[in-house]
Coordinates of C-alpha atoms in Angstrom, one line a residue:
M1 CA -107.5 -63.3 -61.0
R2 CA -106.2 -59.7 -60.9
A3 CA -103.6 -60.6 -58.5
I4 CA -102.4 -63.5 -60.6
T5 CA -102.4 -61.4 -63.9
G6 CA -99.8 -59.0 -62.3
I7 CA -97.6 -61.9 -60.9
L8 CA -97.6 -63.5 -64.4
A9 CA -96.7 -60.3 -66.4
A10 CA -93.7 -59.5 -64.1
S11 CA -92.4 -63.2 -63.9
A12 CA -92.9 -63.7 -67.8
L13 CA -90.8 -60.8 -68.5
T14 CA -88.2 -61.8 -66.0
V15 CA -87.9 -65.5 -67.4
A16 CA -87.7 -64.3 -71.1
S17 CA -84.7 -61.9 -70.3
Q18 CA -81.7 -64.1 -70.7
Q19 CA -79.5 -61.8 -72.9
A20 CA -76.6 -60.7 -70.9
C21 CA -76.5 -62.9 -67.7
A22 CA -78.2 -65.9 -66.6
L23 CA -81.3 -65.9 -64.5
R24 CA -80.8 -66.6 -60.8
L25 CA -83.3 -68.6 -58.9
D26 CA -83.2 -69.4 -55.3
Y27 CA -85.8 -71.3 -53.5
A28 CA -86.6 -73.1 -50.3
L29 CA -89.1 -75.8 -50.2
E30 CA -90.9 -76.7 -46.7
L31 CA -93.1 -79.5 -45.2
G32 CA -94.5 -78.2 -41.9
L33 CA -96.9 -79.3 -39.2
V34 CA -98.3 -76.9 -36.8
H35 CA -100.4 -77.9 -33.6
S36 CA -102.3 -74.8 -32.0
D37 CA -104.4 -75.2 -28.9
N38 CA -106.6 -72.4 -30.0
I39 CA -106.7 -72.4 -33.9
N40 CA -109.8 -70.2 -34.1
L41 CA -108.3 -67.7 -31.8
S42 CA -111.3 -67.6 -29.4
A43 CA -111.8 -66.4 -26.0
T44 CA -114.5 -68.8 -24.9
D45 CA -114.4 -71.8 -27.4
P46 CA -111.0 -72.7 -28.3
V47 CA -110.2 -75.6 -30.9
G48 CA -107.0 -77.5 -30.9
Q49 CA -106.0 -78.7 -34.1
N50 CA -103.0 -79.7 -36.4
V51 CA -102.4 -78.1 -39.8
L52 CA -100.1 -79.4 -42.5
I53 CA -98.4 -76.7 -44.5
P54 CA -96.4 -77.2 -47.6
H55 CA -94.6 -74.1 -48.2
L56 CA -92.4 -72.5 -51.1
D57 CA -90.1 -69.4 -50.5
F58 CA -88.4 -68.1 -53.6
S59 CA -86.3 -65.1 -55.3
L60 CA -85.7 -64.4 -58.9
S61 CA -83.3 -62.1 -60.1
E62 CA -81.8 -60.6 -63.4
T63 CA -79.2 -58.3 -64.3
G64 CA -78.9 -58.2 -67.9
S65 CA -78.1 -55.4 -70.2
T66 CA -81.8 -55.2 -71.3
V67 CA -83.7 -56.2 -68.1
V68 CA -83.1 -55.9 -64.3
A69 CA -85.4 -57.5 -62.0
E70 CA -85.9 -58.8 -58.5
V71 CA -89.0 -60.6 -57.6
S72 CA -89.4 -62.5 -54.3
G73 CA -92.4 -64.3 -53.0
V74 CA -94.0 -66.9 -50.6
L75 CA -96.9 -69.5 -51.4
E76 CA -98.2 -72.1 -48.9
Y77 CA -101.2 -74.4 -48.7
R78 CA -102.7 -74.7 -45.3
D79 CA -104.6 -78.0 -44.6
Y80 CA -106.6 -77.9 -41.6
L81 CA -106.6 -81.5 -40.7
G82 CA -109.5 -81.2 -38.2
G83 CA -111.7 -79.2 -40.4
A84 CA -111.9 -76.1 -38.4
F85 CA -111.6 -74.1 -41.5
G86 CA -111.6 -74.8 -45.0
N87 CA -108.3 -75.6 -46.8
E88 CA -106.7 -72.4 -48.1
F89 CA -103.8 -71.0 -50.3
R90 CA -101.7 -68.0 -48.9
G91 CA -99.3 -66.0 -50.9
S92 CA -97.1 -62.7 -51.0
L93 CA -94.9 -61.3 -53.6
N94 CA -92.7 -58.2 -54.1
G95 CA -91.6 -57.8 -57.8
L96 CA -90.0 -55.3 -59.9
V97 CA -88.8 -55.5 -63.4
N98 CA -87.2 -52.7 -65.4
W99 CA -86.9 -53.1 -69.3
S100 CA -84.6 -51.1 -71.1
M101 CA -86.2 -50.6 -74.4
V102 CA -83.8 -47.8 -75.6
P103 CA -80.8 -48.0 -73.6
E104 CA -80.5 -44.6 -71.2
R105 CA -83.5 -43.2 -72.8
L106 CA -86.7 -45.4 -72.5
N107 CA -87.5 -47.9 -70.0
W108 CA -90.6 -49.8 -69.2
T109 CA -91.5 -50.9 -65.4
F110 CA -93.5 -53.7 -64.2
A111 CA -94.2 -53.8 -60.4
D112 CA -96.5 -56.1 -58.5
N113 CA -97.1 -56.3 -54.5
L114 CA -99.1 -59.1 -53.4
G115 CA -100.1 -59.5 -49.6
L116 CA -102.2 -61.0 -46.9
Y117 CA -104.1 -58.5 -44.8
P118 CA -107.0 -58.4 -42.2
V119 CA -110.4 -57.4 -43.3
S120 CA -110.9 -55.7 -39.8
L121 CA -107.9 -54.7 -37.7
R122 CA -110.0 -55.3 -34.5
N123 CA -110.8 -59.0 -35.1
P124 CA -108.5 -62.1 -34.9
D125 CA -106.1 -63.1 -37.8
V126 CA -108.1 -66.3 -38.9
P127 CA -109.3 -67.2 -42.5
G128 CA -112.7 -65.4 -42.1
N129 CA -110.8 -62.1 -41.4
L130 CA -108.1 -62.3 -44.0
Q131 CA -107.9 -61.3 -47.6
Q132 CA -105.3 -61.2 -50.3
T133 CA -104.8 -57.9 -51.9
N134 CA -102.7 -57.0 -54.9
V135 CA -101.3 -53.8 -56.3
F136 CA -100.0 -54.0 -59.9
T137 CA -98.1 -51.1 -61.5
T138 CA -96.9 -50.8 -65.2
G139 CA -95.7 -47.8 -67.4
P140 CA -92.8 -46.1 -69.2
T141 CA -90.0 -43.6 -68.0
L142 CA -88.6 -41.5 -70.7
R143 CA -85.2 -39.7 -69.8
F144 CA -83.4 -36.8 -71.2
R145 CA -79.9 -35.9 -70.6
L146 CA -79.8 -31.8 -70.7
T147 CA -76.4 -31.3 -69.6
P148 CA -73.5 -33.5 -68.1
T149 CA -74.9 -33.0 -64.6
L150 CA -78.8 -32.3 -65.2
Q151 CA -81.2 -34.9 -66.3
S152 CA -85.1 -34.7 -67.0
Q153 CA -87.4 -37.6 -66.7
A154 CA -91.1 -38.1 -67.5
E155 CA -93.2 -40.9 -66.2
L156 CA -96.5 -42.7 -67.0
R157 CA -98.0 -45.4 -64.9
Y158 CA -101.1 -47.4 -64.8
I159 CA -101.9 -49.0 -61.1
D160 CA -104.6 -51.6 -60.5
S161 CA -105.6 -52.4 -56.9
Y162 CA -107.5 -55.2 -55.8
A163 CA -108.7 -56.8 -52.6
E164 CA -110.5 -60.2 -52.2
E165 CA -113.1 -59.1 -49.5
T166 CA -113.1 -55.3 -49.4
G167 CA -114.6 -54.4 -52.9
A168 CA -114.5 -50.6 -52.1
F169 CA -110.6 -50.9 -52.3
D170 CA -110.6 -52.1 -56.0
S171 CA -109.5 -49.2 -58.2
R172 CA -107.6 -47.9 -61.4
R173 CA -105.0 -45.2 -61.1
Y174 CA -103.3 -43.2 -63.8
T175 CA -100.2 -41.3 -62.7
A176 CA -97.8 -39.1 -64.5
A177 CA -94.8 -37.3 -62.9
L178 CA -92.1 -34.9 -64.4
R179 CA -88.6 -34.9 -62.5
A180 CA -85.5 -33.0 -62.8
L181 CA -82.3 -34.7 -61.5
Y182 CA -79.1 -32.6 -60.7
D183 CA -75.9 -34.4 -59.8
L184 CA -74.0 -32.5 -57.1
S185 CA -71.2 -35.0 -57.3
A186 CA -70.7 -38.8 -58.0
T187 CA -72.4 -39.5 -54.5
R188 CA -74.9 -36.7 -54.2
R189 CA -78.0 -35.6 -56.1
L190 CA -80.7 -33.1 -55.9
N191 CA -84.2 -33.5 -57.6
G192 CA -87.3 -31.8 -58.3
N193 CA -90.7 -33.5 -58.7
I194 CA -94.1 -32.9 -60.0
E195 CA -96.7 -35.5 -59.7
F196 CA -100.4 -36.1 -60.6
Q197 CA -102.7 -39.1 -59.9
N198 CA -106.1 -39.7 -61.0
V199 CA -108.0 -42.2 -59.1
K200 CA -111.2 -44.2 -60.1
F201 CA -112.8 -46.8 -58.0
D202 CA -114.6 -49.8 -59.4
D203 CA -117.7 -49.0 -57.4
N204 CA -118.5 -45.3 -57.0
L205 CA -121.2 -46.3 -54.4
L206 CA -118.5 -47.5 -52.0
A207 CA -115.8 -45.2 -52.6
E208 CA -115.4 -41.6 -54.0
D209 CA -112.9 -40.9 -56.9
Y210 CA -110.4 -38.1 -56.5
R211 CA -107.2 -36.5 -57.9
R212 CA -104.0 -36.0 -56.1
Y213 CA -101.4 -33.3 -57.0
S214 CA -97.9 -33.2 -55.3
A215 CA -94.7 -31.1 -55.8
Y216 CA -91.5 -31.7 -53.7
A217 CA -87.8 -31.5 -53.7
G218 CA -85.4 -34.3 -52.8
Y219 CA -81.9 -35.0 -52.0
T220 CA -80.0 -38.4 -52.1
Q221 CA -76.6 -39.3 -51.0
A222 CA -74.8 -42.7 -51.0
L223 CA -71.7 -42.9 -49.2
A224 CA -69.5 -46.1 -47.9
Q225 CA -71.3 -45.8 -44.5
I226 CA -74.3 -43.8 -44.9
D227 CA -77.3 -43.6 -47.5
L228 CA -79.8 -40.8 -47.2
N229 CA -83.0 -40.1 -48.9
A230 CA -85.1 -37.1 -48.2
A231 CA -88.1 -35.1 -49.7
L232 CA -89.9 -32.2 -48.7
G233 CA -93.0 -30.6 -50.5
Y234 CA -96.8 -30.3 -50.6
S235 CA -99.8 -32.2 -51.6
R236 CA -103.3 -31.4 -52.4
I237 CA -106.2 -33.9 -52.8
D238 CA -109.6 -32.9 -54.8
F239 CA -112.3 -35.3 -54.1
A240 CA -115.4 -35.6 -56.4
S241 CA -117.8 -34.4 -53.9
S242 CA -116.1 -34.2 -50.4
P243 CA -114.0 -30.9 -49.4
N244 CA -110.6 -31.1 -50.7
A245 CA -107.6 -31.7 -48.4
S246 CA -103.8 -30.4 -48.5
G247 CA -100.9 -30.4 -46.4
P248 CA -97.1 -31.2 -46.2
L249 CA -95.3 -34.0 -47.8
A250 CA -92.0 -35.0 -46.0
R251 CA -90.2 -38.3 -46.2
V252 CA -86.7 -39.3 -45.1
S253 CA -84.7 -42.5 -44.8
L254 CA -81.3 -43.1 -43.2
D255 CA -79.1 -46.1 -43.2
W256 CA -75.8 -45.9 -41.3
R257 CA -73.6 -49.1 -41.5
A258 CA -71.7 -48.2 -38.3
T259 CA -69.4 -51.2 -38.7
D260 CA -69.1 -54.0 -41.2
R261 CA -71.3 -56.2 -39.1
S262 CA -74.2 -53.7 -37.7
T263 CA -76.3 -51.2 -39.4
F264 CA -78.7 -48.7 -38.0
G265 CA -81.9 -47.4 -40.0
L266 CA -84.2 -44.4 -39.6
A267 CA -87.4 -43.6 -41.6
G268 CA -90.1 -41.2 -41.4
A269 CA -93.0 -39.8 -43.1
W270 CA -95.5 -36.9 -42.8
Q271 CA -98.1 -37.1 -45.8
Y272 CA -101.2 -38.0 -47.3
T273 CA -101.6 -41.4 -48.7
D274 CA -103.8 -44.4 -49.0
A275 CA -103.7 -48.3 -48.4
A276 CA -103.0 -48.9 -52.3
T277 CA -100.1 -46.4 -52.2
S278 CA -98.7 -47.7 -48.9
I279 CA -98.9 -51.3 -50.4
S280 CA -97.1 -50.5 -53.6
E281 CA -94.2 -48.5 -51.8
S282 CA -93.5 -50.3 -48.7
G283 CA -91.5 -53.3 -50.1
A284 CA -90.8 -56.4 -48.0
A285 CA -92.0 -55.9 -44.3
F286 CA -90.0 -56.6 -41.2
D287 CA -89.4 -60.4 -40.5
A288 CA -90.0 -61.4 -37.1
G289 CA -89.1 -64.9 -37.9
F290 CA -92.2 -66.8 -37.2
G291 CA -92.4 -68.2 -40.7
G292 CA -95.4 -68.5 -43.0
V293 CA -96.9 -65.9 -45.1
G294 CA -96.7 -62.5 -43.1
I295 CA -100.1 -60.7 -42.2
G296 CA -99.8 -57.1 -42.9
G297 CA -101.0 -54.6 -40.4
A298 CA -102.6 -51.9 -42.8
A299 CA -106.2 -51.0 -42.8
I300 CA -107.4 -52.1 -46.3
T301 CA -109.9 -49.3 -47.2
P302 CA -110.0 -46.9 -50.2
D303 CA -109.9 -44.0 -48.0
V304 CA -107.2 -41.3 -48.0
Y305 CA -105.5 -40.4 -44.4
R306 CA -102.8 -38.4 -43.0
E307 CA -99.8 -40.5 -42.0
R308 CA -97.1 -39.6 -39.5
R309 CA -94.9 -42.4 -39.0
I310 CA -91.3 -43.0 -38.0
D311 CA -89.4 -46.4 -37.8
G312 CA -86.0 -47.4 -36.4
T313 CA -84.2 -50.6 -37.5
Y314 CA -80.9 -52.3 -36.2
L315 CA -79.3 -55.1 -37.8
L316 CA -76.3 -57.1 -36.4
Q317 CA -74.8 -59.9 -38.2
S318 CA -71.4 -61.5 -36.4
T319 CA -69.9 -65.0 -36.6
R320 CA -72.4 -66.5 -33.9
L321 CA -74.9 -63.9 -33.2
N322 CA -77.7 -62.5 -35.6
L323 CA -80.0 -59.7 -34.7
A324 CA -82.9 -57.8 -36.3
A325 CA -84.9 -55.3 -34.3
L326 CA -87.7 -52.7 -35.2
L327 CA -89.3 -50.0 -33.3
R328 CA -92.1 -48.0 -35.0
Y329 CA -94.7 -45.2 -34.2
G330 CA -97.4 -43.9 -36.2
T331 CA -100.5 -41.9 -36.4
Y332 CA -103.4 -42.3 -39.0
R333 CA -106.4 -39.9 -39.5
Y334 CA -108.8 -40.4 -42.3
E335 CA -110.4 -37.7 -44.4
Q336 CA -113.6 -39.2 -45.8
A337 CA -116.3 -41.4 -44.8
A338 CA -117.5 -42.0 -41.4
A339 CA -116.6 -45.7 -41.5
A340 CA -113.3 -44.9 -42.4
L341 CA -112.9 -42.6 -39.4
A342 CA -113.3 -45.8 -37.2
N343 CA -109.5 -46.8 -38.3
D344 CA -108.3 -43.6 -36.9
R345 CA -105.6 -44.8 -34.6
N346 CA -102.1 -44.4 -32.9
E347 CA -100.1 -47.3 -33.2
V348 CA -97.0 -48.4 -31.6
G349 CA -95.0 -51.6 -32.8
A350 CA -91.6 -53.5 -31.9
G351 CA -90.2 -56.7 -33.4
L352 CA -87.0 -58.7 -32.7
N353 CA -85.4 -61.7 -34.3
L354 CA -82.4 -63.0 -32.4
G355 CA -80.2 -66.2 -33.4
Y356 CA -77.3 -67.6 -31.8
L357 CA -74.9 -70.3 -33.3
L358 CA -74.5 -72.9 -30.6
R359 CA -72.5 -75.2 -33.0
P360 CA -71.5 -74.8 -36.7
T361 CA -74.9 -76.5 -37.7
L362 CA -77.2 -75.7 -34.6
T363 CA -78.9 -72.5 -34.1
L364 CA -81.0 -71.3 -31.1
G365 CA -83.2 -68.1 -31.3
V366 CA -85.9 -66.0 -30.1
T367 CA -88.8 -64.1 -31.7
A368 CA -91.0 -61.5 -30.6
E369 CA -93.4 -58.9 -31.9
A370 CA -95.7 -56.3 -30.3
V371 CA -98.5 -54.0 -31.6
R372 CA -100.5 -51.5 -29.5
R373 CA -103.3 -49.6 -31.5
H374 CA -105.6 -47.0 -29.8
F375 CA -108.6 -46.2 -31.9
N376 CA -109.4 -42.5 -31.4
E377 CA -113.2 -42.5 -32.3
S378 CA -114.1 -45.3 -29.9
S379 CA -111.3 -44.5 -27.3
L380 CA -110.6 -48.4 -27.4
T381 CA -107.2 -50.1 -27.1
D382 CA -106.0 -53.4 -28.6
R383 CA -102.6 -55.0 -27.4
N384 CA -101.1 -57.9 -29.7
Y385 CA -98.1 -60.0 -28.5
R386 CA -96.4 -62.8 -30.0
Y387 CA -93.2 -64.4 -28.8
G388 CA -91.4 -67.6 -28.9
A389 CA -88.0 -69.6 -29.3
Y390 CA -86.7 -71.8 -31.9
L391 CA -84.1 -74.5 -32.6
S392 CA -82.8 -75.2 -36.1
Q393 CA -80.3 -77.6 -37.4
Q394 CA -78.5 -78.1 -40.7
L395 CA -78.5 -81.6 -41.6
S396 CA -76.5 -81.1 -45.1
R397 CA -75.8 -78.3 -47.5
H398 CA -79.4 -78.2 -48.6
L399 CA -81.3 -79.9 -45.7
R400 CA -82.4 -78.7 -42.2
W401 CA -85.2 -79.0 -39.8
R402 CA -86.5 -76.5 -37.3
V403 CA -88.9 -76.3 -34.6
D404 CA -90.8 -73.4 -32.8
L405 CA -92.6 -72.8 -29.9
A406 CA -94.8 -69.7 -29.8
R407 CA -97.3 -67.9 -27.8
N408 CA -99.9 -65.4 -29.0
E409 CA -101.9 -63.1 -27.2
R410 CA -104.4 -60.6 -27.8
H411 CA -105.6 -58.0 -25.2
A412 CA -108.7 -56.2 -26.5
D413 CA -111.3 -53.4 -25.3
D414 CA -114.8 -53.9 -25.6
G415 CA -116.1 -54.9 -29.0
A416 CA -113.2 -57.3 -30.1
E417 CA -112.4 -60.7 -28.7
S418 CA -109.2 -61.2 -26.6
Y419 CA -107.5 -64.7 -26.9
D420 CA -104.2 -66.7 -26.0
E421 CA -102.8 -69.4 -28.1
N422 CA -99.7 -72.0 -27.9
S423 CA -98.4 -73.4 -30.8
L424 CA -95.5 -75.9 -31.9
Y425 CA -94.5 -75.6 -35.4
L426 CA -92.3 -78.5 -37.0
R427 CA -90.4 -77.8 -40.1
L428 CA -88.2 -79.7 -42.8
V429 CA -86.7 -77.4 -45.2
Y430 CA -84.9 -78.0 -48.5
T431 CA -82.8 -74.9 -49.7
H432 CA -81.5 -74.5 -53.2

């Protein structure tokens, strides 16, 4: 219910804003049928079964004088025709709505991030180990222009986090921030930031309240070929009863449009964070092209952890060839409960989505993703691989079909189940 409330708040404001330009809605309706030879992802007792999947993929945008909004989401219903699992809805949503209450002075922001995540990173991604999570954010931003090149900004935010199964994740957060923004030129800006966050969990027996203090300086640059965003500072976390923690805060993202068709990306972070903050800031995840509602790779816990992460991406869009590739590495070290320390891990991941236009209406492609997690406390390592090929044909302006062949493998050390799965996915897609 808390997840739906966030979606409705953001979407209702978007639909209501029709002043300066029309609302744009794009969507794709799918009817899919999956056959899996191991729908329960079991090492010893695989079950072959068909799944019927009606699916909706949509995006809403509004660029009016009063409201600017970007909302995109996926919703699907999975009907397990053989009854291996109960039928279920799955969904994801990323929405941001900025309402200009007083032009150039006072804005109100609504944001919602709904996703699907595992209950345990070490167990297979089947219905009993999956849960919907939601992080809803709202609050005002007040701006003051002090000089032609200097602007100050004050923010207040209320953040609500919720998980279907992991009750310890549920929290209410109150954030305040002061920022100074100095324009070096039309394309370059310096900023100074002070932030405070008070985190209160719904169940104090399952999670420990804390306060977070951060101060950092940033630099942004937007050029024809290069976008750069960097920040450097320090954070301190005061727990209600555990020892306090503090350390550096560093973030950087760089996008280089090397040509009209190819873009390189680099992003990194060294900071204290937690699952709710990560979900609210991550935006859309890398799409490896397998279809359906994507399953996130974060551990859904209330605990604070030290993150050191670097991601590299490459995008190529040419007349006949489209390529998206990702390579990432991260370390995650938890600060509090012994149970959380079981998620201390080093993680390496890669993704690939390659499509080639055989004919003007016919595309052949390959998809692949791999994740290796080494858990420090137990010295155990899990390796997950998924790869396949697809063929898609455009039948008319709005209608196409697609067929995917995929293999899913997991090689796990003691305490988790290894498995392999082969699947065939048929889809008829109407796009508007």
